[in-house]
Short mmCIF file of C-alpha atoms and ligand atoms in Angstrom, two decimals:
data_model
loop_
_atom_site.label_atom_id
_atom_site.label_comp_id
_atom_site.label_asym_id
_atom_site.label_seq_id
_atom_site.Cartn_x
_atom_site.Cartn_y
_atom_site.Cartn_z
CA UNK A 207 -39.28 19.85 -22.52
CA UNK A 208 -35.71 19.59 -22.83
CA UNK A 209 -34.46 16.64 -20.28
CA UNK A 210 -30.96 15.23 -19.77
CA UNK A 211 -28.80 13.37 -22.47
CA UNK A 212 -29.62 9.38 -22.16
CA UNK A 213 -27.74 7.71 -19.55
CA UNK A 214 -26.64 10.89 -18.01
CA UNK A 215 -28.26 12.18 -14.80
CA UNK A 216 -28.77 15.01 -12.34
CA UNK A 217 -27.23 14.69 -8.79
CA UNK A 218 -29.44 16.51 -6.45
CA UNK A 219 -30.13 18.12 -2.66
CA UNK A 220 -31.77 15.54 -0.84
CA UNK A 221 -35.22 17.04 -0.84
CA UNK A 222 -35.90 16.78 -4.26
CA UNK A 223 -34.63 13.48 -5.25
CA UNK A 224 -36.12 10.20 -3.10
CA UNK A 225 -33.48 8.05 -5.13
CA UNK A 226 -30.66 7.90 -2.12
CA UNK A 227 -28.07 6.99 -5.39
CA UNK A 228 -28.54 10.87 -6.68
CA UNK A 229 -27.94 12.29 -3.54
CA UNK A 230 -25.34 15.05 -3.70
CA UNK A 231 -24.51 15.25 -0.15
CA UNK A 232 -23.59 11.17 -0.40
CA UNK A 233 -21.31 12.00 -2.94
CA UNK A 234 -20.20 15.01 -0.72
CA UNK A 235 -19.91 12.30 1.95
CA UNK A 236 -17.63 10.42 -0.32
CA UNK A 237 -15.22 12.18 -1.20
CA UNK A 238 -14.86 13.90 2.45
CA UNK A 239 -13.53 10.32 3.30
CA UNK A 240 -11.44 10.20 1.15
CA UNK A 241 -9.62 13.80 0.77
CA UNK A 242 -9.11 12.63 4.49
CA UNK A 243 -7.54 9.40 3.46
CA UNK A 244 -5.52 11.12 0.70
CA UNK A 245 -4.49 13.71 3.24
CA UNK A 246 -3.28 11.01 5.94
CA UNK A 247 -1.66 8.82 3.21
CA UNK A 248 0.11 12.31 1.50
CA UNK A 249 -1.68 12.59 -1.74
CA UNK A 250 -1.59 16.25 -3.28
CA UNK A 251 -4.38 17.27 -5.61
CA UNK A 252 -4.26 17.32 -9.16
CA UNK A 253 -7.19 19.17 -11.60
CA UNK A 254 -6.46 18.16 -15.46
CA UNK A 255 -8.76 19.68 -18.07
CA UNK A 256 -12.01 17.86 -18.35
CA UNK A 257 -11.14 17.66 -22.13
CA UNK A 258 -7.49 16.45 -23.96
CA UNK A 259 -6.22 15.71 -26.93
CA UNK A 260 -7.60 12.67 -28.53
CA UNK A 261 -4.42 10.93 -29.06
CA UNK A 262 -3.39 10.59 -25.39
CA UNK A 263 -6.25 8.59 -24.93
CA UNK A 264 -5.54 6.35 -27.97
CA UNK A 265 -1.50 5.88 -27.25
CA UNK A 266 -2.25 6.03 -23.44
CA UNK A 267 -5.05 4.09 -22.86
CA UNK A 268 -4.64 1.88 -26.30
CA UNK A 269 -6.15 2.21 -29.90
CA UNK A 270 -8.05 -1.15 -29.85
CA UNK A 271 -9.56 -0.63 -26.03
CA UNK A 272 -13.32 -0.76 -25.70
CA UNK A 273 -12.84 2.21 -24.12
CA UNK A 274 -10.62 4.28 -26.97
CA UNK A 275 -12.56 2.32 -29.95
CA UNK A 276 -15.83 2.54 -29.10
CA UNK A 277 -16.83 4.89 -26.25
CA UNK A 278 -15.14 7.98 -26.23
CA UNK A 279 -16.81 11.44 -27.24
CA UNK A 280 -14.47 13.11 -29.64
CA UNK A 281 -14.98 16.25 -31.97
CA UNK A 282 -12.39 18.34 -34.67
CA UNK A 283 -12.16 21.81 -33.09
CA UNK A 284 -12.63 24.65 -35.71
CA UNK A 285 -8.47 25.03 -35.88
CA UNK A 286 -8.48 20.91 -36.89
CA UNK A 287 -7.66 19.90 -33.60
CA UNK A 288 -8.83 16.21 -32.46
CA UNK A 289 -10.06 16.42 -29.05
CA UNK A 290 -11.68 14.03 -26.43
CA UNK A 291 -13.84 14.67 -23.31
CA UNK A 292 -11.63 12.52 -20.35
CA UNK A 293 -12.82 8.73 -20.46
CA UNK A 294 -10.72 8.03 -17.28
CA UNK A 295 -7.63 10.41 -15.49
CA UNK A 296 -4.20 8.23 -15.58
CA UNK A 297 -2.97 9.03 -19.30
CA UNK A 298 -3.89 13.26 -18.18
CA UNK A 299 -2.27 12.83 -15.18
CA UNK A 300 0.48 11.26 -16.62
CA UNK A 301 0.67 13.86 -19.23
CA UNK A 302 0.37 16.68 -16.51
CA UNK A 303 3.80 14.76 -14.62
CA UNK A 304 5.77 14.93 -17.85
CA UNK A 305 4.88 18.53 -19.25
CA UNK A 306 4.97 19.97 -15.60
CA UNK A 307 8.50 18.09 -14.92
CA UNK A 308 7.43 16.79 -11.92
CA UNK A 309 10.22 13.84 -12.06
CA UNK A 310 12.57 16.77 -11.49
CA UNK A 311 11.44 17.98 -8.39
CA UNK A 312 10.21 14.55 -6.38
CA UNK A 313 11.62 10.94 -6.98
CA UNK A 314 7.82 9.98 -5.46
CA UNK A 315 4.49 11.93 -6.59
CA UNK A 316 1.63 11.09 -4.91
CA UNK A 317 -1.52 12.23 -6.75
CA UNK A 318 -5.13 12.01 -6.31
CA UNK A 319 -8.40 13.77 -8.47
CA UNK A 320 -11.93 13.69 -8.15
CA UNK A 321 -13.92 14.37 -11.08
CA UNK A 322 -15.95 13.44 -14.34
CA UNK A 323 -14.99 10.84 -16.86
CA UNK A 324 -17.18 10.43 -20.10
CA UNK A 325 -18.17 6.74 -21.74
CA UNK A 326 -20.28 6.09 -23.97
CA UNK A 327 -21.26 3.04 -23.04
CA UNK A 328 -24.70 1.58 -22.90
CA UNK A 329 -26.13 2.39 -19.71
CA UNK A 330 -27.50 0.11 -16.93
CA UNK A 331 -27.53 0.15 -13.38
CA UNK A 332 -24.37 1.57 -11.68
CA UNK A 333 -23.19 2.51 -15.37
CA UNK A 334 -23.60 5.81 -16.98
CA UNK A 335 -22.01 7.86 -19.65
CA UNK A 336 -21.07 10.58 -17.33
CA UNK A 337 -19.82 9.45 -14.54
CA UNK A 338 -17.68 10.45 -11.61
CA UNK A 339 -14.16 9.16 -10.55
CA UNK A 340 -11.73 9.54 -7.65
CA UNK A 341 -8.34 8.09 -8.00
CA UNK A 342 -4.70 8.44 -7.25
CA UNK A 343 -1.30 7.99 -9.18
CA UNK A 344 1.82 7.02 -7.37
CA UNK A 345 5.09 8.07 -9.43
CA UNK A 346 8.31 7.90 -9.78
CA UNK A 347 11.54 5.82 -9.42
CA UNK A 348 10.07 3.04 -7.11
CA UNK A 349 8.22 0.05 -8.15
CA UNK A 350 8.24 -1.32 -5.27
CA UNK A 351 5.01 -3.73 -4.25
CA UNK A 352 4.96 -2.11 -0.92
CA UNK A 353 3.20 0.76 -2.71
CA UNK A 354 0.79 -1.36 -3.74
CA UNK A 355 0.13 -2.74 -0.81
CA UNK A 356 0.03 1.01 0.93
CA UNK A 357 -2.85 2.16 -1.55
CA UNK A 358 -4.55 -0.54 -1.30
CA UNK A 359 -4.78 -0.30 2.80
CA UNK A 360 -6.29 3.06 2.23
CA UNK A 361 -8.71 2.08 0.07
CA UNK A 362 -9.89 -0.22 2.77
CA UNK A 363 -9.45 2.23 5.22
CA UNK A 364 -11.57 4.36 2.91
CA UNK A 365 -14.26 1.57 2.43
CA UNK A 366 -14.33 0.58 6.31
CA UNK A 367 -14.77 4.59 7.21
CA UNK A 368 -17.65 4.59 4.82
CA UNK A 369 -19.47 1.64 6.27
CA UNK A 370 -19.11 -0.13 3.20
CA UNK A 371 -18.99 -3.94 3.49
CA UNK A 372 -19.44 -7.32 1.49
CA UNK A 373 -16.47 -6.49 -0.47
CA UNK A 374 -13.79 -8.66 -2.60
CA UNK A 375 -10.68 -8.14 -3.48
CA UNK A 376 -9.34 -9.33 -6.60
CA UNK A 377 -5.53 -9.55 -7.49
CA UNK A 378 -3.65 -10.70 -10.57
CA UNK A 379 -0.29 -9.63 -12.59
CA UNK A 380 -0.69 -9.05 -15.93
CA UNK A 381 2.99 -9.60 -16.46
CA UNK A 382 5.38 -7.46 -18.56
CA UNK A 383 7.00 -6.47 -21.87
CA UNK A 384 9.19 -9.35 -21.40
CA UNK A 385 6.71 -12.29 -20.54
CA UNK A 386 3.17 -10.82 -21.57
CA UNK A 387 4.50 -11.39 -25.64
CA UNK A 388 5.02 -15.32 -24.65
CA UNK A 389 1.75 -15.58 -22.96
CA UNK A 390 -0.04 -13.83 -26.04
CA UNK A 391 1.41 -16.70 -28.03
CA UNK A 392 0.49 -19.46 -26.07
CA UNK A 393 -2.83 -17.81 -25.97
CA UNK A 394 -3.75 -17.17 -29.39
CA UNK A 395 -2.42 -21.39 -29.77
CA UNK A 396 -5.09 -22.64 -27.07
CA UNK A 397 -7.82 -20.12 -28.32
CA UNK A 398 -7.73 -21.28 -31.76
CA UNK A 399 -9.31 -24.07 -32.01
CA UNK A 400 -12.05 -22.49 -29.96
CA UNK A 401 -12.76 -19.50 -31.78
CA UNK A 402 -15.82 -20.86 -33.54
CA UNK A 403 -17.49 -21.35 -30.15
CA UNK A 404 -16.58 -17.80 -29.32
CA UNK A 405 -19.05 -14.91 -29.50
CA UNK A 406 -18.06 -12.02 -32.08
CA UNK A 407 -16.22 -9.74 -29.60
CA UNK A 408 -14.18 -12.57 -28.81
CA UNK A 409 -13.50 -13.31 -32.24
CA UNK A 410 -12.53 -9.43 -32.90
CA UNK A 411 -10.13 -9.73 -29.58
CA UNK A 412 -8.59 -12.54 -30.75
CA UNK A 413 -7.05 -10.26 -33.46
CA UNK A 414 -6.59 -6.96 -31.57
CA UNK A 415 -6.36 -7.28 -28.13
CA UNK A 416 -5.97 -10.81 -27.24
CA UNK A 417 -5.81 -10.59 -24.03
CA UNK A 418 -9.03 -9.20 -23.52
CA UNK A 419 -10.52 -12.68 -24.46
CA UNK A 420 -10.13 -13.56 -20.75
CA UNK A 421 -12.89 -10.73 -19.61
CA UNK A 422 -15.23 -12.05 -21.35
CA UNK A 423 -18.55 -13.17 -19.47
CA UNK A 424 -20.02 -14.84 -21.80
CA UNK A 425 -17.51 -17.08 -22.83
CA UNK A 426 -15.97 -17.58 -19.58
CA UNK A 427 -17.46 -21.16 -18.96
CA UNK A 428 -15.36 -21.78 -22.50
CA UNK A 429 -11.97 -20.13 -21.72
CA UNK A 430 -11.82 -21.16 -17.83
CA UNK A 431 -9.26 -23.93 -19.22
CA UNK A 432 -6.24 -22.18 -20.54
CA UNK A 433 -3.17 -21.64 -19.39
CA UNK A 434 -3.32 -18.88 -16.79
CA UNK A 435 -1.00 -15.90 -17.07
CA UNK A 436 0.51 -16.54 -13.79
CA UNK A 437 1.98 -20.24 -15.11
CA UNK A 438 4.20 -18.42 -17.76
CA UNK A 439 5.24 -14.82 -15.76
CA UNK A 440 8.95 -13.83 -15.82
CA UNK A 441 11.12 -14.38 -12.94
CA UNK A 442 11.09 -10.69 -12.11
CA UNK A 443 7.08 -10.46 -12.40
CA UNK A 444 6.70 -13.21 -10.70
CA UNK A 445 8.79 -12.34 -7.74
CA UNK A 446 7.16 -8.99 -7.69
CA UNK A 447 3.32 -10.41 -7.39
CA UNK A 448 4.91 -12.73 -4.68
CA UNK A 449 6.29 -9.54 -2.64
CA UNK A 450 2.90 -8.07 -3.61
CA UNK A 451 1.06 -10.86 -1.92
CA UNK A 452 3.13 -10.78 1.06
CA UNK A 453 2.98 -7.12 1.95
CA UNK A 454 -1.21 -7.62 1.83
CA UNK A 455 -0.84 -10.94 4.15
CA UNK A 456 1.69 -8.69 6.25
CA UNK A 457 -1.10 -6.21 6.69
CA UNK A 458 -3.97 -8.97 7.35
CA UNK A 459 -6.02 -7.48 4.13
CA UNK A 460 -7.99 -10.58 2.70
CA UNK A 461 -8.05 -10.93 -1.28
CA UNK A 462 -8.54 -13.31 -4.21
CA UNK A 463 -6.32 -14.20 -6.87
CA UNK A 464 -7.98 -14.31 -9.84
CA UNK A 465 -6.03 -15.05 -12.96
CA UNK A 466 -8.52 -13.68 -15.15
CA UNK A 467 -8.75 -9.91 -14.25
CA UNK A 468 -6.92 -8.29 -17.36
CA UNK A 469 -8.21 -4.73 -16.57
CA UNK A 470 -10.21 -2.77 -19.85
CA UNK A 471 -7.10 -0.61 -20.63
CA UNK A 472 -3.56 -1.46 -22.16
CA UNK A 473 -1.52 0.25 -19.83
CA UNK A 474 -1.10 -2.03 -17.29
CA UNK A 475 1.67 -3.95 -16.23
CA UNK A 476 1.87 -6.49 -13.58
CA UNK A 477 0.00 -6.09 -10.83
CA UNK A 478 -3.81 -5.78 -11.70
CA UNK A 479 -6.77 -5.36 -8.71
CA UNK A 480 -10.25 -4.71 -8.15
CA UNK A 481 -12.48 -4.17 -5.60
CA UNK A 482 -15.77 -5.50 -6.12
CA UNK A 483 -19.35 -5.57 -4.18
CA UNK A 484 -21.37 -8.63 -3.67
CA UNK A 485 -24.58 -5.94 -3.58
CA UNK A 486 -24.11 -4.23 -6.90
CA UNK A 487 -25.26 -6.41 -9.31
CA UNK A 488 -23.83 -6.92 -13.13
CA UNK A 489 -21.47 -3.73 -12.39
CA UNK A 490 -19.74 -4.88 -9.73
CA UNK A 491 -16.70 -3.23 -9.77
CA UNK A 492 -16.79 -0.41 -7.25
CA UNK A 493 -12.59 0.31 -8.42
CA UNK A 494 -10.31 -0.97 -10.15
CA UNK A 495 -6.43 0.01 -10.65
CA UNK A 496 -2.74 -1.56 -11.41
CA UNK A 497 0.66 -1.18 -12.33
CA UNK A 498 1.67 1.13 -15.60
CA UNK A 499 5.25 1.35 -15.32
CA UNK A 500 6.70 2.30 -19.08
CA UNK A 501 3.24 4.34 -19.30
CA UNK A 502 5.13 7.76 -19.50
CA UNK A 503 7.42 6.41 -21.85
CA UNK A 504 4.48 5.81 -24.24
CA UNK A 505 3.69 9.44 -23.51
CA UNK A 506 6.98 10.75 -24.30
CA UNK A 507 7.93 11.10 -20.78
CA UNK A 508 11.25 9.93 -18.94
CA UNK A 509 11.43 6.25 -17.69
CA UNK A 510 8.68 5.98 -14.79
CA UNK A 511 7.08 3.56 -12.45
CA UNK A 512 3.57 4.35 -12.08
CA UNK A 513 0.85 2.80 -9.63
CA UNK A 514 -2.63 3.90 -9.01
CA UNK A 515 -6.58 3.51 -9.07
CA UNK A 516 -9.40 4.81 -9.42
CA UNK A 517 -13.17 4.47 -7.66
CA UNK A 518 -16.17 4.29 -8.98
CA UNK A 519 -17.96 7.19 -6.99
CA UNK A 520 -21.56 6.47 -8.08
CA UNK A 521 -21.12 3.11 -7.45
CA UNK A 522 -20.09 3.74 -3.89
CA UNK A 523 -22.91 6.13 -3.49
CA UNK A 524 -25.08 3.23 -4.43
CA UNK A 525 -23.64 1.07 -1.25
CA UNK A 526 -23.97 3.69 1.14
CA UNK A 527 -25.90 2.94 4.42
CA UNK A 528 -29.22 4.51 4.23
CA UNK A 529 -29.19 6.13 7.04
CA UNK A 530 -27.31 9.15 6.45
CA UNK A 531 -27.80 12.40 7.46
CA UNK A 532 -26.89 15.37 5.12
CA UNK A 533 -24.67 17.79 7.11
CA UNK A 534 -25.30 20.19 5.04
CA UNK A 535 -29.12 20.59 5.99
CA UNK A 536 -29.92 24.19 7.52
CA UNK A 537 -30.13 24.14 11.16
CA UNK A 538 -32.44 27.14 11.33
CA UNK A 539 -35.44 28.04 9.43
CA UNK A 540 -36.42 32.16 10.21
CA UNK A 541 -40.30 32.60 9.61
CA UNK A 542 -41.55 36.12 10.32
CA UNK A 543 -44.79 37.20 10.88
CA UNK A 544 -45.38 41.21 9.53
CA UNK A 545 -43.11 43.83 7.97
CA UNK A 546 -41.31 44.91 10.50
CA UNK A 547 -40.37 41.16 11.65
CA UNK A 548 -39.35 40.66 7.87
CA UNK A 549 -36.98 44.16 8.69
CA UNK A 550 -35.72 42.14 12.09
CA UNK A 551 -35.15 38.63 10.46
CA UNK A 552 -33.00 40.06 8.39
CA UNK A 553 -30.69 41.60 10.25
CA UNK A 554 -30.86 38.43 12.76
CA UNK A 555 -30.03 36.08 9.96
CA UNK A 556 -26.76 38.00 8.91
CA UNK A 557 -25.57 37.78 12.40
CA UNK A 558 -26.47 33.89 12.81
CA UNK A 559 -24.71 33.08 9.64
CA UNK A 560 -21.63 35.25 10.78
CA UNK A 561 -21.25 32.78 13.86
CA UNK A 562 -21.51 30.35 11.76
CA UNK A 563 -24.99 29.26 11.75
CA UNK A 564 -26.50 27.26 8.47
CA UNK A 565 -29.63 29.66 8.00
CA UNK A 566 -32.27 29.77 5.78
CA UNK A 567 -35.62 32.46 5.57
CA UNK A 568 -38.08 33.06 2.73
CA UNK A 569 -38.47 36.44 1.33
CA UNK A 570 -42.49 36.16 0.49
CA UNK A 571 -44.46 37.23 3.41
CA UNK A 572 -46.50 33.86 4.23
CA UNK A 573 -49.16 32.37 6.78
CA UNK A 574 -46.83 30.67 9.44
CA UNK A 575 -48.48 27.53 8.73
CA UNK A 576 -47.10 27.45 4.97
CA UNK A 577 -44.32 28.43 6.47
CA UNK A 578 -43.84 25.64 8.67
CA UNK A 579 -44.76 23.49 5.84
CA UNK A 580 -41.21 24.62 4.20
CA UNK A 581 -39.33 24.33 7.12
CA UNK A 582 -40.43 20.58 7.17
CA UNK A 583 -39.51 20.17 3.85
CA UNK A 584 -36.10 21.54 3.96
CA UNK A 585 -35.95 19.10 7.18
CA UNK A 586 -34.71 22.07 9.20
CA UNK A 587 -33.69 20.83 13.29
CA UNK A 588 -35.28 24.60 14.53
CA UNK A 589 -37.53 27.14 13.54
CA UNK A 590 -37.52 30.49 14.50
CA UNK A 591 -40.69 32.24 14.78
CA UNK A 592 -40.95 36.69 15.00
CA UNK A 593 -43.73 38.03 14.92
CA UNK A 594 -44.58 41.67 15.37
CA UNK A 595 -46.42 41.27 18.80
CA UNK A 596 -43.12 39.13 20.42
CA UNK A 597 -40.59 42.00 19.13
CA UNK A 598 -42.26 44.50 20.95
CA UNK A 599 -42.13 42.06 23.93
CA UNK A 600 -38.27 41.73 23.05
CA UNK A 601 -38.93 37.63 22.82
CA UNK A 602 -38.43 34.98 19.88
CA UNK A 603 -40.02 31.68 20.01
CA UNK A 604 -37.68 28.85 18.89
CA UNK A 605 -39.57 25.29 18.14
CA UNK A 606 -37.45 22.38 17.96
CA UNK A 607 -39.40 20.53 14.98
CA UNK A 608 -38.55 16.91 16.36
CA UNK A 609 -40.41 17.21 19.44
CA UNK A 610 -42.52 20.41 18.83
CA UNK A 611 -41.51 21.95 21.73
CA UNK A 612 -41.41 25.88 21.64
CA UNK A 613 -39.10 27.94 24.09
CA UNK A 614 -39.16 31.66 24.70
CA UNK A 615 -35.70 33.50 24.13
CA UNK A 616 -34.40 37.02 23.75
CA UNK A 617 -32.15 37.24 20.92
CA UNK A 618 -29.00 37.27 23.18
CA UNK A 619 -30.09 33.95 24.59
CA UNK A 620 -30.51 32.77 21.37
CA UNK A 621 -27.20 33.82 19.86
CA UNK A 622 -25.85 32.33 22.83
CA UNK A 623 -27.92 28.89 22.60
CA UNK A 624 -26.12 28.33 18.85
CA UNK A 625 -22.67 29.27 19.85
CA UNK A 626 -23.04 26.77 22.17
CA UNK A 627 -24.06 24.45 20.00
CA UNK A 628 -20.82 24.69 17.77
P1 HAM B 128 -11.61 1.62 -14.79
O1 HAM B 128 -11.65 0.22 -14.27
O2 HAM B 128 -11.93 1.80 -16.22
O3 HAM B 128 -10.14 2.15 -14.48
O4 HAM B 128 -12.56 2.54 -13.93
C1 HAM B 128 -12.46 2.59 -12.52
C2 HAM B 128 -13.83 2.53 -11.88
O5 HAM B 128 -14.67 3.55 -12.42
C3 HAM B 128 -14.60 1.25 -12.15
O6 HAM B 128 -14.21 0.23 -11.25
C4 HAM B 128 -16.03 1.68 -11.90
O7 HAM B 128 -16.32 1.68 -10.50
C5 HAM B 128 -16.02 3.12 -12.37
N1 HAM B 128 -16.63 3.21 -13.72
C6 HAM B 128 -16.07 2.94 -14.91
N2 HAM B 128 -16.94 3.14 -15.92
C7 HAM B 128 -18.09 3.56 -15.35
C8 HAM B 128 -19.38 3.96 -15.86
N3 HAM B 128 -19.65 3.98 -17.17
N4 HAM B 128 -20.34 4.33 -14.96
C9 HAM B 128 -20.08 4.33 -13.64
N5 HAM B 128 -18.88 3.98 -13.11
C10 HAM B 128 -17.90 3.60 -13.95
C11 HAM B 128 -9.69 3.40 -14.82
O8 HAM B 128 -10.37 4.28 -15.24
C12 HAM B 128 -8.22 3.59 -14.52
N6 HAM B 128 -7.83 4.95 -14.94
C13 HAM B 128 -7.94 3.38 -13.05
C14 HAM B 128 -6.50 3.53 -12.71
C15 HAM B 128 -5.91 4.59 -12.13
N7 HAM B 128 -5.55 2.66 -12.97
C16 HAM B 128 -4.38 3.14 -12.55
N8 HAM B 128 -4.59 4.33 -12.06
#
């Protein structure tokens, strides 16, 4: 038997899937939040290729990333092209801003996608190798923290809508071109003398990404001494993470500075965040998002200020409230009882549908107990019931499956009953 790829996993209609986390109408549920939040806020929707060329990833995102080094699933196309299934959205949508000229026609674009990313990462809880994003870019001439502070009330609003709570804020700048180089330096001086005590990725970060050092679990006990980036940010970043602060306290939204949230890509500048959940476990982080400005330069684009995040949808799945219905369920399960009921159900079921009803019938003439059996099973409110003997008698019987009570209608009652319903 031929299953799915390790770490990759099947999202699935409720009645054939017990695990709540691979529900597809929670993800369904998900996202309805927040197109709603993106439409309130005035976010337009962007769809980018699921695949790009390699190299945006690797100047975007940054050569010596986990992410770019280590996890991404690349191939040479038979014409010698390098190409790379999406590990994360902002590089393509950045990409998508500059070849589309979108600078042109707005000073601010307000973006937001919902779709796959691909790491290959080992998986755990909450962490696969396909998994699914939902995020939002804010471009254009304006860096101003009130943006910040504007996505990150939605998010909230997004998070309070869904009934998700026990969450933390995190907040840190990661400073700039002009004071990141100094903090590097003083870095690489205090971590020096350590680097013996360090574990191996440490000692490879040192070297590459230095930085990185400071997201390190299992040294954190180790580097919780040194300098923090904060102590040695320019004037202007400084200023800017104060005004950042301010706007959040100015809209009552609680957080955490936390000088050691460095983000896992190179883009960022500034202002860094995450939201994480006390109920997740080791993969906590249910988003995470920041500053890029000077990210569509990289790209080859005009000088931009860029600002934006991105969920973790199967994480949020995952701290869902249990009790959720699926909206999606049929309302109406049609059994039939003979061929010409079969004939009469469906014609009846075409006309239901048109009014709008969700309806469902079987097409394999069975006993009405199996029948009720998969109306159960598709958790169906009402069943139907024709049977020869009741259409000659002009009569339906409709059983409500909660209570088990059976009524006797005509069908013009019943088309009526629905419509009221709606
Ligand atoms: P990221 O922190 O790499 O940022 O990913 C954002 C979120 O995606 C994470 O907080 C997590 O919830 C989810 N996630 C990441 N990897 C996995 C995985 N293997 N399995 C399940 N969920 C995962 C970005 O991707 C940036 N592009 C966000 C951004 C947008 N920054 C600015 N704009």
């Amino acid at each position: 038997m031929i299953k799915t790829v390790k770490y990759t996993r099947d999202i699935l209609p409720e009645e054939f899937t017990n695990d709540l986390s691979a529900q597809s109408h929670r993800f369904q549920h998900v996202e309805a939040v927040a197109r709603e939040a993106f439409r309130r806020y005035g976010y337009r929707e962007i769809r980018t290729p699921i695949f790009e060329h390699t190299e945006l990833f690797a100047r975007g995102v940054g050569q010596e990333t986990d992410i770019v080094s280590k996890e991404m699933y690349s191939w040479t196309d038979v014409n010698n092209d390098r190409l790379t299934l999406r590990p994360e959205n902002t590089a393509p949508v950045i990409r998508s801003y500059i070849e589309h000229k979108m600078w042109a026609s707005s000073d601010l674009v307000k973006l937001f996608y919902i779709g796959p990313m691909f790491r290959r990462e080992r998986g755990q809880k909450g962490r696969f190798r396909q998994f699914y994003q939902i995020g939002v870019e804010v471009l254009g001439k304006s860096d101003n923290p009130a943006i910040e502070a504007e996505v990150i009330e939605m998010i909230y609003w997004i998070l309070d809508e869904l009934k998700i709570s026990d969450t933390e804020l995190l907040v840190n700048s990661v400073g700039c071109p002009a004071c990141r180089p100094q903090f590097n330096e003083t870095l690489r001086r205090e971590l020096a003398p350590l680097l013996r005590e360090l574990c191996a990725d440490c000692n490879r970060r040192y070297e590459t990404n230095i930085l990185r050092v400071l997201d390190c679990k299992q040294d954190a006990e180790r580097t919780a001494q040194l300098t923090p980036i904060l102590d040695l940010l320019c004037r202007e970043c400084n200023l800017h993470f104060l005004q950042f602060r301010s706007y959040l306290d100015h809209k009552g939204i609680p957080y955490r500075v936390e000088p050691r949230l460095v983000r896992g890509l190179d883009y960022y500048t500034r202002t860094a965040f995450e939201v994480t959940s006390r109920t997740l476990g080791a993969q906590s982080a249910l988003l995470g998002g920041g500053r890029y400005d000077g990210l569509s330069e990289t790209l080859g684009g005009p000088p931009t200020k860029g600002f934006g995040f991105a969920l973790g949808l199967d994480r949020f799945v995952m701290s869902l409230p249990h009790d959720l219905a699926d909206p999606s369920r049929p309302e109406l399960y049609i059994a039939y009882l003979g061929e010409r009921a079969f004939a009469y159900a469906m014609t009846l079921i075409s006309k239901l549908r048109r009014q709008g009803i969700a309806c469902v019938m079987d097409f394999e003439q069975r006993s009405l107990r199996s029948a009720m059996k998969l109306a159960d099973k598709l958790k169906v409110a009402k069943v139907l019931i024709v049977g020869d003997n009741e259409l000659d008698q002009g009569q339906l019987i409709l059983r409500d499956m909660r209570s088990g009570e059976q009524q006797l209608l005509t069908e013009d009652e019943l088309l009526r009953f629905f419509h009221g319903q709606k």
